[in-house]
Amino acid sequence: LEVSTKRNALERCMLQFASWEKQTEYDEDNDCYLCKIFFDPQDETELLIRVLSFGPVVKVLGPDRFLSQVRERVYNQFELKKSCS
């Protein structure tokens, strides 16, 4: 994940993902934090839901399978909202 420095995003991420092993470092060039979360595949859906709850203050960088699930869920929400308007 790329975690923004805005809205207490890092602190919220550390609390939200406390049950998983993580590696986090500050990226000075982009003024953000890079956070690797190590998870068991059976936890993937739970992690996906939690990541999506952060909205625009996090950006999923990988792995590809997880990233495609994020894209699919965001697209489905967009389509659902569009059809309700």
PDB file of C-alpha atoms in Angstrom:
ATOM      1  CA  LEU A   1       0.000   0.000   0.000  1.00  0.00           C
ATOM      2  CA  GLU A   2       0.958   3.587  -0.541  1.00  0.00           C
ATOM      3  CA  VAL A   3      -0.365   5.439   2.496  1.00  0.00           C
ATOM      4  CA  SER A   4      -0.951   9.190   2.440  1.00  0.00           C
ATOM      5  CA  THR A   5       0.370  11.481   5.146  1.00  0.00           C
ATOM      6  CA  LYS A   6      -3.073  13.123   5.331  1.00  0.00           C
ATOM      7  CA  ARG A   7      -5.987  12.463   7.676  1.00  0.00           C
ATOM      8  CA  ASN A   8      -3.979  10.392  10.156  1.00  0.00           C
ATOM      9  CA  ALA A   9      -3.873   7.653   7.517  1.00  0.00           C
ATOM     10  CA  LEU A  10      -0.710   5.971   8.788  1.00  0.00           C
ATOM     11  CA  GLU A  11      -1.920   5.753  12.375  1.00  0.00           C
ATOM     12  CA  ARG A  12      -5.299   4.436  11.221  1.00  0.00           C
ATOM     13  CA  CYS A  13      -3.592   1.828   8.996  1.00  0.00           C
ATOM     14  CA  MET A  14      -1.358   0.629  11.794  1.00  0.00           C
ATOM     15  CA  LEU A  15      -4.396   0.147  14.032  1.00  0.00           C
ATOM     16  CA  GLN A  16      -6.594  -1.381  11.336  1.00  0.00           C
ATOM     17  CA  PHE A  17      -3.935  -3.851  10.181  1.00  0.00           C
ATOM     18  CA  ALA A  18      -2.446  -4.588  13.615  1.00  0.00           C
ATOM     19  CA  SER A  19      -3.232  -8.298  13.368  1.00  0.00           C
ATOM     20  CA  TRP A  20      -1.009  -8.745  10.289  1.00  0.00           C
ATOM     21  CA  GLU A  21       2.750  -8.549  10.012  1.00  0.00           C
ATOM     22  CA  LYS A  22       3.809  -5.346   8.258  1.00  0.00           C
ATOM     23  CA  GLN A  23       6.855  -3.497   6.969  1.00  0.00           C
ATOM     24  CA  THR A  24       6.465   0.265   6.652  1.00  0.00           C
ATOM     25  CA  GLU A  25       8.885   2.892   5.411  1.00  0.00           C
ATOM     26  CA  TYR A  26       8.662   6.566   4.546  1.00  0.00           C
ATOM     27  CA  ASP A  27       9.140   7.571   0.901  1.00  0.00           C
ATOM     28  CA  GLU A  28      10.556  11.117   0.992  1.00  0.00           C
ATOM     29  CA  ASP A  29      10.323  11.628  -2.776  1.00  0.00           C
ATOM     30  CA  ASN A  30       6.544  11.078  -2.816  1.00  0.00           C
ATOM     31  CA  ASP A  31       5.785  12.186   0.771  1.00  0.00           C
ATOM     32  CA  CYS A  32       3.963   8.978   1.605  1.00  0.00           C
ATOM     33  CA  TYR A  33       4.488   5.708   3.433  1.00  0.00           C
ATOM     34  CA  LEU A  34       4.928   2.345   1.746  1.00  0.00           C
ATOM     35  CA  CYS A  35       3.392  -0.459   3.746  1.00  0.00           C
ATOM     36  CA  LYS A  36       3.766  -4.148   2.928  1.00  0.00           C
ATOM     37  CA  ILE A  37       1.212  -6.359   4.640  1.00  0.00           C
ATOM     38  CA  PHE A  38       1.901 -10.074   4.880  1.00  0.00           C
ATOM     39  CA  PHE A  39      -1.325 -12.064   4.990  1.00  0.00           C
ATOM     40  CA  ASP A  40      -2.655 -15.576   4.682  1.00  0.00           C
ATOM     41  CA  PRO A  41      -4.738 -16.056   1.501  1.00  0.00           C
ATOM     42  CA  GLN A  42      -7.756 -17.005   3.621  1.00  0.00           C
ATOM     43  CA  ASP A  43      -7.666 -13.480   5.107  1.00  0.00           C
ATOM     44  CA  GLU A  44      -7.767 -11.823   1.694  1.00  0.00           C
ATOM     45  CA  THR A  45     -11.450 -10.828   1.722  1.00  0.00           C
ATOM     46  CA  GLU A  46     -11.205  -9.312   5.207  1.00  0.00           C
ATOM     47  CA  LEU A  47      -8.085  -7.395   4.223  1.00  0.00           C
ATOM     48  CA  LEU A  48      -9.749  -6.205   1.002  1.00  0.00           C
ATOM     49  CA  ILE A  49     -12.729  -4.809   2.895  1.00  0.00           C
ATOM     50  CA  ARG A  50     -10.472  -3.010   5.358  1.00  0.00           C
ATOM     51  CA  VAL A  51      -8.274  -1.536   2.625  1.00  0.00           C
ATOM     52  CA  LEU A  52     -11.301  -0.257   0.715  1.00  0.00           C
ATOM     53  CA  SER A  53     -12.583   1.471   3.846  1.00  0.00           C
ATOM     54  CA  PHE A  54      -9.667   3.933   3.621  1.00  0.00           C
ATOM     55  CA  GLY A  55     -10.840   5.420   0.343  1.00  0.00           C
ATOM     56  CA  PRO A  56      -8.433   7.844  -1.344  1.00  0.00           C
ATOM     57  CA  VAL A  57      -5.787   7.936   1.421  1.00  0.00           C
ATOM     58  CA  VAL A  58      -4.381   4.552   0.385  1.00  0.00           C
ATOM     59  CA  LYS A  59      -3.343   3.216  -2.985  1.00  0.00           C
ATOM     60  CA  VAL A  60      -2.983  -0.509  -3.583  1.00  0.00           C
ATOM     61  CA  LEU A  61       0.258  -1.290  -5.392  1.00  0.00           C
ATOM     62  CA  GLY A  62       0.032  -5.078  -5.461  1.00  0.00           C
ATOM     63  CA  PRO A  63      -0.027  -8.009  -5.597  1.00  0.00           C
ATOM     64  CA  ASP A  64      -1.785  -8.112  -8.974  1.00  0.00           C
ATOM     65  CA  ARG A  65      -4.541 -10.487  -7.865  1.00  0.00           C
ATOM     66  CA  PHE A  66      -5.414  -8.282  -4.888  1.00  0.00           C
ATOM     67  CA  LEU A  67      -5.236  -5.138  -7.032  1.00  0.00           C
ATOM     68  CA  SER A  68      -7.648  -6.616  -9.580  1.00  0.00           C
ATOM     69  CA  GLN A  69     -10.129  -7.408  -6.795  1.00  0.00           C
ATOM     70  CA  VAL A  70      -9.926  -3.811  -5.569  1.00  0.00           C
ATOM     71  CA  ARG A  71     -10.559  -2.536  -9.109  1.00  0.00           C
ATOM     72  CA  GLU A  72     -13.487  -4.898  -9.568  1.00  0.00           C
ATOM     73  CA  ARG A  73     -15.166  -3.859  -6.313  1.00  0.00           C
ATOM     74  CA  VAL A  74     -14.695  -0.149  -6.975  1.00  0.00           C
ATOM     75  CA  TYR A  75     -16.040  -0.559 -10.518  1.00  0.00           C
ATOM     76  CA  ASN A  76     -19.070  -2.499  -9.235  1.00  0.00           C
ATOM     77  CA  GLN A  77     -19.811   0.230  -6.685  1.00  0.00           C
ATOM     78  CA  PHE A  78     -19.492   2.868  -9.404  1.00  0.00           C
ATOM     79  CA  GLU A  79     -21.913   0.967 -11.662  1.00  0.00           C
ATOM     80  CA  LEU A  80     -24.349   0.444  -8.811  1.00  0.00           C
ATOM     81  CA  LYS A  81     -24.339   4.129  -7.927  1.00  0.00           C
ATOM     82  CA  LYS A  82     -24.705   5.084 -11.586  1.00  0.00           C
ATOM     83  CA  SER A  83     -27.736   2.816 -12.005  1.00  0.00           C
ATOM     84  CA  CYS A  84     -29.393   4.278  -8.907  1.00  0.00           C
ATOM     85  CA  SER A  85     -29.103   7.876 -10.145  1.00  0.00           C
TER      86      SER A  85
END
